[in-house]
Coordinates of C-alpha atoms in Angstrom, one line a residue:
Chain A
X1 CA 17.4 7.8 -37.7
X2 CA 19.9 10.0 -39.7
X3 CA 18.5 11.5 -43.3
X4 CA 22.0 11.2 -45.2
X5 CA 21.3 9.4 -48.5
X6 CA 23.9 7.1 -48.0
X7 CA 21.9 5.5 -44.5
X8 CA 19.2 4.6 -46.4
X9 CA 18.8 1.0 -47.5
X10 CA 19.7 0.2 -50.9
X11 CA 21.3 -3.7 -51.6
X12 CA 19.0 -6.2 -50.9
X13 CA 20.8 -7.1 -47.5
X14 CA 20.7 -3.8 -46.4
X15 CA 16.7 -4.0 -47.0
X16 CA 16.2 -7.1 -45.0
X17 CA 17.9 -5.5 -42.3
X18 CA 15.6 -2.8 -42.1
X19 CA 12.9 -5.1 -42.1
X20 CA 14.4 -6.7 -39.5
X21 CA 14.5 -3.4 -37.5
X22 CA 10.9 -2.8 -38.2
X23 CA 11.1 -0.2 -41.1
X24 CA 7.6 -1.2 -43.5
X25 CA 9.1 1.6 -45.8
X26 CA 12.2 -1.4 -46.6
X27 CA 9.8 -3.9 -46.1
X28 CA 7.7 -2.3 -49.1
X29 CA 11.0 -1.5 -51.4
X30 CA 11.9 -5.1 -50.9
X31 CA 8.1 -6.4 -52.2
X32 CA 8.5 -3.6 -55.5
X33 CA 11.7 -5.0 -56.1
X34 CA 10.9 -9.2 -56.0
X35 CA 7.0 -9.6 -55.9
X36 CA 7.3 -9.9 -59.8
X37 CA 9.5 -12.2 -59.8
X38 CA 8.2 -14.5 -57.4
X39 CA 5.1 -13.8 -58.3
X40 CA 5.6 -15.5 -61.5
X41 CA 7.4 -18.2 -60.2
X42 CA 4.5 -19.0 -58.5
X43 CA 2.3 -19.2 -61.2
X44 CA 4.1 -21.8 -62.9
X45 CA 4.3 -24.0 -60.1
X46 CA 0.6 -23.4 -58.8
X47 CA -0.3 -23.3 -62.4
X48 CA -2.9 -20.3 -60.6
X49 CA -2.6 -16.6 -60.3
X50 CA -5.3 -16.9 -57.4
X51 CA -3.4 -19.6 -55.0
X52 CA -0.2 -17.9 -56.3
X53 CA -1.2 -14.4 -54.9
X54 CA -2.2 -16.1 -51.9
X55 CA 1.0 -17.4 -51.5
X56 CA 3.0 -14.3 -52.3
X57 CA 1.3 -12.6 -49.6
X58 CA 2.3 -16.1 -47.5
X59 CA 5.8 -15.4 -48.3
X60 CA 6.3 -11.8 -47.5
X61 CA 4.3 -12.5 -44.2
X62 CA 7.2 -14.6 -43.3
X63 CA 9.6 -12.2 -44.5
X64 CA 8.6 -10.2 -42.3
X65 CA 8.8 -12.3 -39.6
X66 CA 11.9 -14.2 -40.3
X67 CA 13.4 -11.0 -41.3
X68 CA 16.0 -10.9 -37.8
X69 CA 17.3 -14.5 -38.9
X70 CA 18.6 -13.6 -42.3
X71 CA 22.1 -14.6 -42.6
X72 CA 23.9 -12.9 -45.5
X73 CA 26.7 -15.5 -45.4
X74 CA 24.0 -18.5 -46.3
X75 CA 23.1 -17.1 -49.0
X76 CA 21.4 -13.6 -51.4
X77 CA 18.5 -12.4 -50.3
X78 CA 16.8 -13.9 -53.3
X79 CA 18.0 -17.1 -53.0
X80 CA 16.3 -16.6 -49.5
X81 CA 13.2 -15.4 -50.9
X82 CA 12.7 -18.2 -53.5
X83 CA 13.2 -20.7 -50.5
X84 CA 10.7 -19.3 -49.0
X85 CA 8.8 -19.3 -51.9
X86 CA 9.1 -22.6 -53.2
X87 CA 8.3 -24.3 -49.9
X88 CA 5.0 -22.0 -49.4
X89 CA 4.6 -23.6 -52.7
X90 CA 5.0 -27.3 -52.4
X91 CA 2.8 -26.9 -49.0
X92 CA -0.2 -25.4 -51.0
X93 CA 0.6 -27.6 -53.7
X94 CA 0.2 -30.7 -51.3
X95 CA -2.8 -28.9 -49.4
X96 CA -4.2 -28.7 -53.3
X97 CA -3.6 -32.4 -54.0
X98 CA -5.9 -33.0 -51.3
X99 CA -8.7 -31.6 -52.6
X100 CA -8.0 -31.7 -56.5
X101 CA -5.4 -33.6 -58.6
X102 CA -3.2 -31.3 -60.0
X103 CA -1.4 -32.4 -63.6
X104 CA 1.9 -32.4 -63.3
X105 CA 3.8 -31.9 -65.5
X106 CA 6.4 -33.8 -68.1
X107 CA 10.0 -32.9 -67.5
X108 CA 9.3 -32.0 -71.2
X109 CA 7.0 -29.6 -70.9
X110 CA 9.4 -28.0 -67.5
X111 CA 12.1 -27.5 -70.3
X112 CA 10.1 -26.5 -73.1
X113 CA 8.4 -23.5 -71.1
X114 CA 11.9 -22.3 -69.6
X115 CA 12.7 -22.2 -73.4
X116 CA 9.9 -21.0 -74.7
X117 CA 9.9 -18.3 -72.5
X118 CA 12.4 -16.1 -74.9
X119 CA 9.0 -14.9 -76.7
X120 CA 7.4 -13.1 -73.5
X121 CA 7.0 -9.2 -74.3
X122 CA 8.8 -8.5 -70.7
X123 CA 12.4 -10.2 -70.6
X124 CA 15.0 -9.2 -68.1
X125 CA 18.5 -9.0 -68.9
X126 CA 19.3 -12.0 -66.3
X127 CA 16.5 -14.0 -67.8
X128 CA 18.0 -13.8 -71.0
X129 CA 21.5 -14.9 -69.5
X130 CA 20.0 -17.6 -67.7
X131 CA 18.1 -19.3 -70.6
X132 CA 21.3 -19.1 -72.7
X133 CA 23.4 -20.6 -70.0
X134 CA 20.5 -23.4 -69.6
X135 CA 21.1 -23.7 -73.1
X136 CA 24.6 -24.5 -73.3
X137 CA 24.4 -26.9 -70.2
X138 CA 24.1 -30.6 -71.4
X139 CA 20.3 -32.2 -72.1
X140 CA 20.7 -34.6 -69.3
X141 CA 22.3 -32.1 -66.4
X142 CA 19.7 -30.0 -67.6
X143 CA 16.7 -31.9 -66.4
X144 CA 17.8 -33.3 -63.4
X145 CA 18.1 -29.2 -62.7
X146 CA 14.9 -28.4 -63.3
X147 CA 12.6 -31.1 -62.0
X148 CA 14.1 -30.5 -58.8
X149 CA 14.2 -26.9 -59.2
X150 CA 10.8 -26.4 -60.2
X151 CA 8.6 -29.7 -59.3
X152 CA 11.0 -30.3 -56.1
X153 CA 11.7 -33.7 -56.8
X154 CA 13.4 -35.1 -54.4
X155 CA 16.8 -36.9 -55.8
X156 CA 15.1 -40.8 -55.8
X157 CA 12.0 -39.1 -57.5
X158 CA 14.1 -38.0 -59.9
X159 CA 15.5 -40.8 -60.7
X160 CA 12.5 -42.7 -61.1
X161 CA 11.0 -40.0 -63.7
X162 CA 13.9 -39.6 -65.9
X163 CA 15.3 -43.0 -65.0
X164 CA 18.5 -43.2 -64.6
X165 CA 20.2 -44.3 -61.2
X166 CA 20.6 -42.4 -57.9
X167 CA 24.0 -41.7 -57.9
X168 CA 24.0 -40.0 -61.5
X169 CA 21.0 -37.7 -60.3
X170 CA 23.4 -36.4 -57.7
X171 CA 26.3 -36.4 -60.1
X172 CA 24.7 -34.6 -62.9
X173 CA 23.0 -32.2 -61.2
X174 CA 26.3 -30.7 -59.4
X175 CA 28.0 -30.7 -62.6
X176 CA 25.0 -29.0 -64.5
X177 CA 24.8 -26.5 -61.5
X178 CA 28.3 -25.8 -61.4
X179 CA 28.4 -24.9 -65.2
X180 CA 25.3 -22.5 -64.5
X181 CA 27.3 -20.9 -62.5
X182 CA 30.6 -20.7 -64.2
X183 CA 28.4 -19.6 -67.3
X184 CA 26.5 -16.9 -65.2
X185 CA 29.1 -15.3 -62.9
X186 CA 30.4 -13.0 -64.7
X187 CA 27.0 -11.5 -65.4
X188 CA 24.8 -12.5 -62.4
X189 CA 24.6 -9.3 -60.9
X190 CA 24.1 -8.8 -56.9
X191 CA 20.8 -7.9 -56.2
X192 CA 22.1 -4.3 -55.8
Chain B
X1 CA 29.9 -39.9 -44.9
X2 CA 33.2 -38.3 -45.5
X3 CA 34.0 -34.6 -46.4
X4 CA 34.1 -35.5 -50.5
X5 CA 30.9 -37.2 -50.3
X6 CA 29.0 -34.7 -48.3
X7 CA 30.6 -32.7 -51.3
X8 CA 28.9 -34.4 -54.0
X9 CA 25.6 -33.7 -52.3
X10 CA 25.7 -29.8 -52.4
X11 CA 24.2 -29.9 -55.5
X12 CA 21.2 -31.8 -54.8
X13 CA 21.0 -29.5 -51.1
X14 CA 21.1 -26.5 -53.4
X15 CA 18.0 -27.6 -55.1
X16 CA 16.3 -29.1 -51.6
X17 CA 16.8 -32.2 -53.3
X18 CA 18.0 -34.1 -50.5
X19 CA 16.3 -36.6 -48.5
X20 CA 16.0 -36.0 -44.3
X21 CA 18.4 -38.6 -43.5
X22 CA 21.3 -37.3 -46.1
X23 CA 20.3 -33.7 -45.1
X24 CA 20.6 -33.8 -41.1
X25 CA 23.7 -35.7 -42.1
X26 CA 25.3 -33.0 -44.6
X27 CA 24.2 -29.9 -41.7
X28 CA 26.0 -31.4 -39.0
X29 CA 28.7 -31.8 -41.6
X30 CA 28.0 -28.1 -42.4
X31 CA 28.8 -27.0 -38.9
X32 CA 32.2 -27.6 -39.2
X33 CA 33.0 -27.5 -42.7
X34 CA 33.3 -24.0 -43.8
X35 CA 34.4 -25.1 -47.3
X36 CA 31.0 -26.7 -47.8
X37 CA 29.4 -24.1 -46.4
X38 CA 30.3 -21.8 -49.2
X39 CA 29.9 -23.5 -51.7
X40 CA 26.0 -24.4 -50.8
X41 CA 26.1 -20.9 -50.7
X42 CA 27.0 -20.4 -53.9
X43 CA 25.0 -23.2 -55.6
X44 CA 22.0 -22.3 -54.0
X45 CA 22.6 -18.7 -55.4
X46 CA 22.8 -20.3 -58.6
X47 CA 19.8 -22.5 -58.3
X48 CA 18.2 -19.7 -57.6
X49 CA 19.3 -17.9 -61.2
X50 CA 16.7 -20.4 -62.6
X51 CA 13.8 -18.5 -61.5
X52 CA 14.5 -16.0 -64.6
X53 CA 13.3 -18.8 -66.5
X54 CA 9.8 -18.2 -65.6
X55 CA 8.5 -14.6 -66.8
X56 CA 7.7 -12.2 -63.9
X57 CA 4.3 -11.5 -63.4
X58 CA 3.5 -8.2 -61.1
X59 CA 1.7 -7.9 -58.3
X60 CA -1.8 -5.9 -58.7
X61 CA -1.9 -2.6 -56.4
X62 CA -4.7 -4.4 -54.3
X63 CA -2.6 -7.7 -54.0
X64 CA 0.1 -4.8 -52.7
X65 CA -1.8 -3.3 -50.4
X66 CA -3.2 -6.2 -48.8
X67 CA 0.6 -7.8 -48.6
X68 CA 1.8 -4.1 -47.2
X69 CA -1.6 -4.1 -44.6
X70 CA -0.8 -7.7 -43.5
X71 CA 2.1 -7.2 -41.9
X72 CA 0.0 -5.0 -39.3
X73 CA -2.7 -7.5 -38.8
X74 CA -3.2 -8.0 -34.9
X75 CA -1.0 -10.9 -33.6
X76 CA 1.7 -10.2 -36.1
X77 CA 5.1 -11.5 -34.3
X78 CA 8.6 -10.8 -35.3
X79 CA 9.6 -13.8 -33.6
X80 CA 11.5 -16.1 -36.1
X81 CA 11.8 -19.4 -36.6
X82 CA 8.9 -20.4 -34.2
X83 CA 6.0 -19.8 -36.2
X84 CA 5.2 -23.1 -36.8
X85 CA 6.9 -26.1 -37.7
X86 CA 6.5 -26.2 -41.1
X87 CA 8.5 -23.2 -41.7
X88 CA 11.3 -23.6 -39.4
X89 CA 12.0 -26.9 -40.9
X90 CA 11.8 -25.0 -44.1
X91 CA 14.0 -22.4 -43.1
X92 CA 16.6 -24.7 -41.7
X93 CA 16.3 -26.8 -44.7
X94 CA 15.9 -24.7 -47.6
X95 CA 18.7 -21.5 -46.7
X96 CA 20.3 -23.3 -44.1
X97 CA 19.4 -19.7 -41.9
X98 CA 19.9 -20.2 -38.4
X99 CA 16.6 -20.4 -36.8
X100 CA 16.9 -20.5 -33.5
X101 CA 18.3 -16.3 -33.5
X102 CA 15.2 -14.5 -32.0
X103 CA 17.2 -11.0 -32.0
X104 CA 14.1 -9.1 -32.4
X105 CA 12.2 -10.5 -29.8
X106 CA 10.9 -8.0 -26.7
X107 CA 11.7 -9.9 -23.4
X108 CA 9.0 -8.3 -20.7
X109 CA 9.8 -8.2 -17.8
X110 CA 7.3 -9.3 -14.7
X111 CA 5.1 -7.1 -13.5
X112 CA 5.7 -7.4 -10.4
X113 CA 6.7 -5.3 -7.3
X114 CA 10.8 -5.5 -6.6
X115 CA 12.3 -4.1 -3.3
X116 CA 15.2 -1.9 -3.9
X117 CA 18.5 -3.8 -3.0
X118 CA 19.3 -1.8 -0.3
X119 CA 15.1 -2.2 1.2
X120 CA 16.0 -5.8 1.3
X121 CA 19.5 -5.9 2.5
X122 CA 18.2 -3.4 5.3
X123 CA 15.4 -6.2 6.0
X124 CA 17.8 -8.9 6.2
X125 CA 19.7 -6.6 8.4
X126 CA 16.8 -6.4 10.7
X127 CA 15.5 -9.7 10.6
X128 CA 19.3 -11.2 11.8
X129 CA 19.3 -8.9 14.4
X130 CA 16.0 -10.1 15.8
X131 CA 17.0 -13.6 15.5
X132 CA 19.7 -12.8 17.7
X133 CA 18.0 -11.2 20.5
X134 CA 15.6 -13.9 20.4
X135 CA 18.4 -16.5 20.8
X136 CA 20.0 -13.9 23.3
X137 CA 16.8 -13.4 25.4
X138 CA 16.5 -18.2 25.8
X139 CA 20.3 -18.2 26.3
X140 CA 19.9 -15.8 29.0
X141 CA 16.7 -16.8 30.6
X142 CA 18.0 -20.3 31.0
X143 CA 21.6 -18.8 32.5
X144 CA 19.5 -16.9 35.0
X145 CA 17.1 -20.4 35.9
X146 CA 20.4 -22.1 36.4
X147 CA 21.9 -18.9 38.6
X148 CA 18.7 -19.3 40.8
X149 CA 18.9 -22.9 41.1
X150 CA 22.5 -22.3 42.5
X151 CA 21.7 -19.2 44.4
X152 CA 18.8 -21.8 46.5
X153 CA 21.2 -24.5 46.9
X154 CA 23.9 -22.3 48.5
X155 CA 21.3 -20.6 51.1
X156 CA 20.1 -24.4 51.5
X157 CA 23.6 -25.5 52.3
X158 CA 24.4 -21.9 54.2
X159 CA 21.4 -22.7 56.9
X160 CA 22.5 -26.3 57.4
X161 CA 25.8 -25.0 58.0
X162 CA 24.5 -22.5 60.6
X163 CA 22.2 -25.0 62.0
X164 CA 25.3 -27.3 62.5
X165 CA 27.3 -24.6 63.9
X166 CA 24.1 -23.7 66.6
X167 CA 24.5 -27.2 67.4
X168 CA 28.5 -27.6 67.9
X169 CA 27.5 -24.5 69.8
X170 CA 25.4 -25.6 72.2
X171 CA 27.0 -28.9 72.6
X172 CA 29.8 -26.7 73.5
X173 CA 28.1 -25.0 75.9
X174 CA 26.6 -28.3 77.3
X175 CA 30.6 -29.8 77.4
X176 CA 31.6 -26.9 79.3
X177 CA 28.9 -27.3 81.6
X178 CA 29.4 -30.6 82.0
X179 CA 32.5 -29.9 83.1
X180 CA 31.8 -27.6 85.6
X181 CA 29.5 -29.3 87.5
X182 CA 32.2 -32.3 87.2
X183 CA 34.5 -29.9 89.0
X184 CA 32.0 -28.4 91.2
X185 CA 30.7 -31.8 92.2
X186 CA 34.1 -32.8 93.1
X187 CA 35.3 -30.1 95.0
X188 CA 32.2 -27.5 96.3
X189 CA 31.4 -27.8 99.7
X190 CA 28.2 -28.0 100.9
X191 CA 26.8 -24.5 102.6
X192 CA 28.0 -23.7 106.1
X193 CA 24.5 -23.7 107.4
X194 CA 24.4 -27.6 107.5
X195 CA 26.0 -28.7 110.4
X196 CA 27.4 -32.6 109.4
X197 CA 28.7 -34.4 113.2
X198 CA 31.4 -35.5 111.0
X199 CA 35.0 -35.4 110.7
X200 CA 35.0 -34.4 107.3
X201 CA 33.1 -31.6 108.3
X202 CA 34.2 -30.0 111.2
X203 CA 34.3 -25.6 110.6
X204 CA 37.5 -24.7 109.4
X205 CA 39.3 -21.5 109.3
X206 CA 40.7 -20.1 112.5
X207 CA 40.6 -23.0 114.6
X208 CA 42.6 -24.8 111.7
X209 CA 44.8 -22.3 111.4
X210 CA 45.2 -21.6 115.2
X211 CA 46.0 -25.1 115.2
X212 CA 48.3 -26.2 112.4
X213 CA 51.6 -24.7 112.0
X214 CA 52.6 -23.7 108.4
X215 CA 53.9 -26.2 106.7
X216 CA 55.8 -26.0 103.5
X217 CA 54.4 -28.0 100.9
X218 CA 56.3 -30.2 99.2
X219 CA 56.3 -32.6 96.5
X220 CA 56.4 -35.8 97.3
X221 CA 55.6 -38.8 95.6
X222 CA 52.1 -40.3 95.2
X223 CA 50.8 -43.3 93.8
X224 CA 47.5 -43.8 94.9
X225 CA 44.6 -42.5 93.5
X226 CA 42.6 -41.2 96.7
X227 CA 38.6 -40.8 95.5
X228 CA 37.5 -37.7 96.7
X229 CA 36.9 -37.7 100.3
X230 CA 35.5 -34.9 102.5
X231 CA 38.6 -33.0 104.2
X232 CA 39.6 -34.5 107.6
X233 CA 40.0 -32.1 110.4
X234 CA 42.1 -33.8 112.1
X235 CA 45.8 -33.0 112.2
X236 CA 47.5 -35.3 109.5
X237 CA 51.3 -36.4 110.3
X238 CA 51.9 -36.4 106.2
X239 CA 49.6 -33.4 106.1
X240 CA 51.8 -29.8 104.5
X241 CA 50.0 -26.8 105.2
X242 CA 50.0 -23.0 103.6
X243 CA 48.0 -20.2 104.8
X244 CA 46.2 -18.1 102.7
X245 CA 45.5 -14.0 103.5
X246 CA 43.2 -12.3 102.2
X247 CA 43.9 -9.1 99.3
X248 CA 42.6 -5.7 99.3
X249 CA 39.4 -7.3 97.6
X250 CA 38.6 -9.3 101.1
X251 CA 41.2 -8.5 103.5
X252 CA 39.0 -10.3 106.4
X253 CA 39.7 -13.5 104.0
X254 CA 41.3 -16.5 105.4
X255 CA 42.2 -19.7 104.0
X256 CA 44.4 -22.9 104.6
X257 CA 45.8 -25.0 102.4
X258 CA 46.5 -28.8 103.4
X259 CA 47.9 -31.4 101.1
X260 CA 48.5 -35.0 102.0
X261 CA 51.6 -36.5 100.1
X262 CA 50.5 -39.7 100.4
X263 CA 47.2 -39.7 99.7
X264 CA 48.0 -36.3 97.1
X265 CA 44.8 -35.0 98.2
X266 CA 44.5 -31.1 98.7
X267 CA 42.3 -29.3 101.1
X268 CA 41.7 -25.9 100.7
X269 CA 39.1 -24.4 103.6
X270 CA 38.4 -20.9 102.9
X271 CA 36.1 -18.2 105.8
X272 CA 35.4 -14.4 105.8
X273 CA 34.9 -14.5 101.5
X274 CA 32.6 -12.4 100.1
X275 CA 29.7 -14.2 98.5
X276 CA 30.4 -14.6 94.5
X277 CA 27.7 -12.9 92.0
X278 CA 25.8 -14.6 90.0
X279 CA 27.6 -16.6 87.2
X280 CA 30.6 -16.2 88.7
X281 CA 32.4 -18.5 91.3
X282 CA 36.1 -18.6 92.8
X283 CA 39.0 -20.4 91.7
X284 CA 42.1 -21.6 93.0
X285 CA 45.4 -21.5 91.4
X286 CA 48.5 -23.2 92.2
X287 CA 51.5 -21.1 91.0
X288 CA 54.6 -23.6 90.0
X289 CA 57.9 -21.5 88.5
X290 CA 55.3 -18.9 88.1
X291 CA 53.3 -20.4 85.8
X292 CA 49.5 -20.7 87.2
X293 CA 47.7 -24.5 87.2
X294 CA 43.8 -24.3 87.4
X295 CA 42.4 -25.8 90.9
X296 CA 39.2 -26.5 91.8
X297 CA 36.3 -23.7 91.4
X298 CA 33.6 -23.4 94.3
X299 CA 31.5 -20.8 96.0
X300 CA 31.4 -19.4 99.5
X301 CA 28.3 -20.1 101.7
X302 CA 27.4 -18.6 105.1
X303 CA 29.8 -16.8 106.4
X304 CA 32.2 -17.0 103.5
X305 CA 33.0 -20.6 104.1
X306 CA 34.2 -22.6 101.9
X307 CA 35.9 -26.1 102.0
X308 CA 37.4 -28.3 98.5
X309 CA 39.1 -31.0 98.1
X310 CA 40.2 -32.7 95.4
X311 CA 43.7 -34.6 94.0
X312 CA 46.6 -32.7 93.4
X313 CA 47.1 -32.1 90.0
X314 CA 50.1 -33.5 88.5
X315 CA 51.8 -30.4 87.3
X316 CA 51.3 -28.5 90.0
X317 CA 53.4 -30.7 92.4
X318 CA 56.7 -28.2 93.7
X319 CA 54.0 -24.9 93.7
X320 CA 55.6 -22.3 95.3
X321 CA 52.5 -20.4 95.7
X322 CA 48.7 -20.5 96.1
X323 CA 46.3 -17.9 94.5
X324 CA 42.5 -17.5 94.4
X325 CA 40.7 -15.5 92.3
X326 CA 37.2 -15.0 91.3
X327 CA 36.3 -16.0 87.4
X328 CA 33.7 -16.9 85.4
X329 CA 31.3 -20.1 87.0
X330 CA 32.5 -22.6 84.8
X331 CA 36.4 -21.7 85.5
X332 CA 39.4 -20.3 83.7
X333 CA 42.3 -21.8 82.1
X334 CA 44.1 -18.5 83.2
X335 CA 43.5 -16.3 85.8
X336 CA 41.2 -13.3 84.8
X337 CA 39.6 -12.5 87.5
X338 CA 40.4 -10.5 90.9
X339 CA 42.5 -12.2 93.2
X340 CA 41.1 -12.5 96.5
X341 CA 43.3 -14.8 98.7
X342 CA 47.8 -15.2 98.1
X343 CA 50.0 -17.6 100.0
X344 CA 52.9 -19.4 99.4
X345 CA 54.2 -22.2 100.1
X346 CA 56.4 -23.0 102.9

């Protein structure tokens, strides 16, 4: 291993490469630079901070693991990480409805926390971007985005909650991602 | 589905939105459709943008350390994909990551002893070579069985043809004997010492040759076939005589020569010859142009006395001379022997 400054890992691809290799130092880098995130992500879906730390240490697990198979042309490393994450959710989630009925909650209450997020002490810029894109997006696009974001509705769910028919869940939630992401390109930074 | 409607549904796969049937439908349409591809990519990344809705919460030190320590728990693999079904179909479904790339995974090899290449060739070497002098040594062993079997049969078949030839040989011998004693029968006289009152058998030699003048023997013409008869002493009309002297071998030897041209018997009385030795008897030759015929064989008995008779043999009719000589006891096709009595012919 050379010591130039310019060898070590840095972007987020770079990282899960090193991972992949067997470097803990990148795998460690890679937890300081997401676990908040995801961490909190996993809060509000597990509405728990105990099963969501569980899970967080689920997900990095299978970082670790799955580390080798990272293809940088599916996708940012963060994209990969919330996959993760959101699936190691909706098992727990499911292995939780066994046991205990968990509320779930109103596409009303989904939107009004995203929004209502804008008082938290700790904001980062890209939070700030994203809630004003979200903003801007149409009521209806809006919702089909986040109840399958966030509760993982599947498209016919989705349409039975807000109900409206299949087709337009499809419809509206292409056009309400692809003016997220006209909105936030410009400023959606790689995870560099 | 066509291109524009697996289109449509990015969104929805962005979000995991997509139920299994539309899904395995859109990633087979993925495989092929790079357009798609990127733009999944791309609306996935911004689906993922939402997560800055929810405010980070971080991780406590001991939630760190325990994450950091877990990835060094015993049994840890670094195999992906195949950790369970639950995440690989999460994997493929979620990022659309290739799961079935183990690049980090350690193959071992068997523990196991391996012969160098060149060990083994040398013991394939070996082992060919043995199969061939096995085969070698059967092939051989039977060519050798089948050599003996010949090698018997040809001494089998050389002692029958030796035993064959023994015979031939002694039936030769028998033949030739046979022949003798024909000859001798027909022409020896009995021993001098046996007196006969007869005609036939009156003592020859000087009071036949006192008494018959020489007389040239001719050829004359003969039909009839005389059976042998004992000589006649008596003076015969018809009767040509030659006298026969004795050589340097028995110069006291005498002997006369009669043949009767009508009867074609010759008479041949013979005195004063030594006694023959043992396997050995006397022969006498009639010389025609030179050219010696084989007479009759006989043997001498008391006081060299001898007396055949026999028929003329047909070739030897015009012989200008008489010879006798002493040969083996069956007779000669040729003189070989000594002569002992010459005359001619008058």
């Amino acid at each position: 291993m050379g010591f130039h400054p310019e060898q070590v890992p840095n972007t987020d691809v770079e990282l899960v490469h090193a991972i992949a290799r067997g470097d803990e130092q990148a795998f460690a880098s890679l937890f300081d630079r997401y676990s908040s995130t995801l961490l909190g992500f996993l809060i509000r879906i597990l509405n728990s901070k105990a099963e969501a730390e569980d899970v967080l240490q689920e997900v990095f697990v299978q970082v670790w693991q799955h580390a080798p198979s990272y293809d940088a042309t599916r996708g940012r490393v963060l994209t990969w990480l919330i996959t993760i994450a959101r699936n190691r959710a909706i098992d727990r989630l499911r292995a939780l409805d066994s046991r205990e009925s968990t509320a779930i909650k109103s596409t009303k209450e989904i939107v009004e926390d995203a929004l209502s997020a804008v008082d938290e002490a700790i904001q980062s810029e890209q939070a700030e971007m994203v809630r004003h894109a979200l903003s801007q997006i149409p009521e209806i696009q809006r919702d089909a985005l986040l109840l399958a974001y966030f509760e993982r509705l599947s498209q016919s769910e989705i349409a039975e909650r807000v109900g409206i028919p299949l087709g337009t869940v499809k419809t509206r939630i292409r056009s309400g991602l692809k003016k997220l992401r006209s909105l936030l390109r410009k400023r959606l930074k790689d995870g560099a | 589905m066509s291109h524009e409607e697996h289109k449509e549904r990015l969104g929805l796969a962005a979000l995991d939105a997509l139920d299994e049937a539309e899904l395995r439908s859109l990633q087979e349409h993925l495989e092929t459709c790079a357009e798609c591809r990127e733009e999944l990519a791309k609306l996935r990344d911004t689906a993922a943008a939402l997560i800055y809705l929810t405010p980070p919460v971080a991780a406590s030190a001991e939630l760190r350390a325990r994450i950091l320590a877990a990835i060094n728990a015993p049994g840890m693999r670094r195999v992906s994909g195949v950790d369970g079904p639950g995440e690989t179909e999460e994997t493929e479904r979620a990022t659309e990551q290739p799961s079935s790339t183990a690049s980090n995974a350690v193959h071992l090899s068997p523990t196991r002893q391996r012969w160098s290449t060149s060990a083994r060739i040398s013991a394939l070497a070996a082992s060919l070579i043995f199969a061939l002098l096995i085969v070698a040594i059967i092939v051989l062993t039977n060519r050798n069985r089948e050599m003996q079997a010949e090698l018997a049969r040809l001494s089998q078949r050389r002692d029958e043809i030796q035993t064959e030839l023994d015979r031939l040989r002694e039936r030769n011998n028998e033949l030739q004997t046979e022949i003798a004693r024909f000859s001798n029968r027909e022409n020896v006289l009995q021993p001098e010492s046996e007196r006969l009152p007869d005609r036939n058998n009156e003592p020859q030699g000087e009071t036949a040759r006192q008494q018959e003048p020489r007389v040239p023997v001719v050829e004359e013409p003969t039909g009839t076939e005389t059976p042998v008869t004992p000589p006649s002493a008596t003076p015969d009309p018809d009767a040509r005589i030659a006298e026969l002297a004795g050589t340097d071998n028995a110069p006291q030897a005498r002997a006369r020569l009669s043949y009767n041209s009508r009867s074609g018997v010759v008479t041949l009385s013979v005195s004063e010859l030594p006694p023959a030795p043992v396997g050995k008897a006397y022969q006498l030759w009639y010389l025609v142009k030179g050219r010696p015929i084989p007479g009759g064989v006989f043997v001498t008995g008391s006081g060299g006395r001898a007396t055949m008779s026999g028929q003329l043999p047909s070739d030897a009719r015009g012989a200008s001379a008489f010879v006798v000589t002493l040969e083996d006891r069956s007779g000669a096709s040729k003189p070989t022997g000594p002569k002992y009595l010459l005359g001619k012919a008058s």
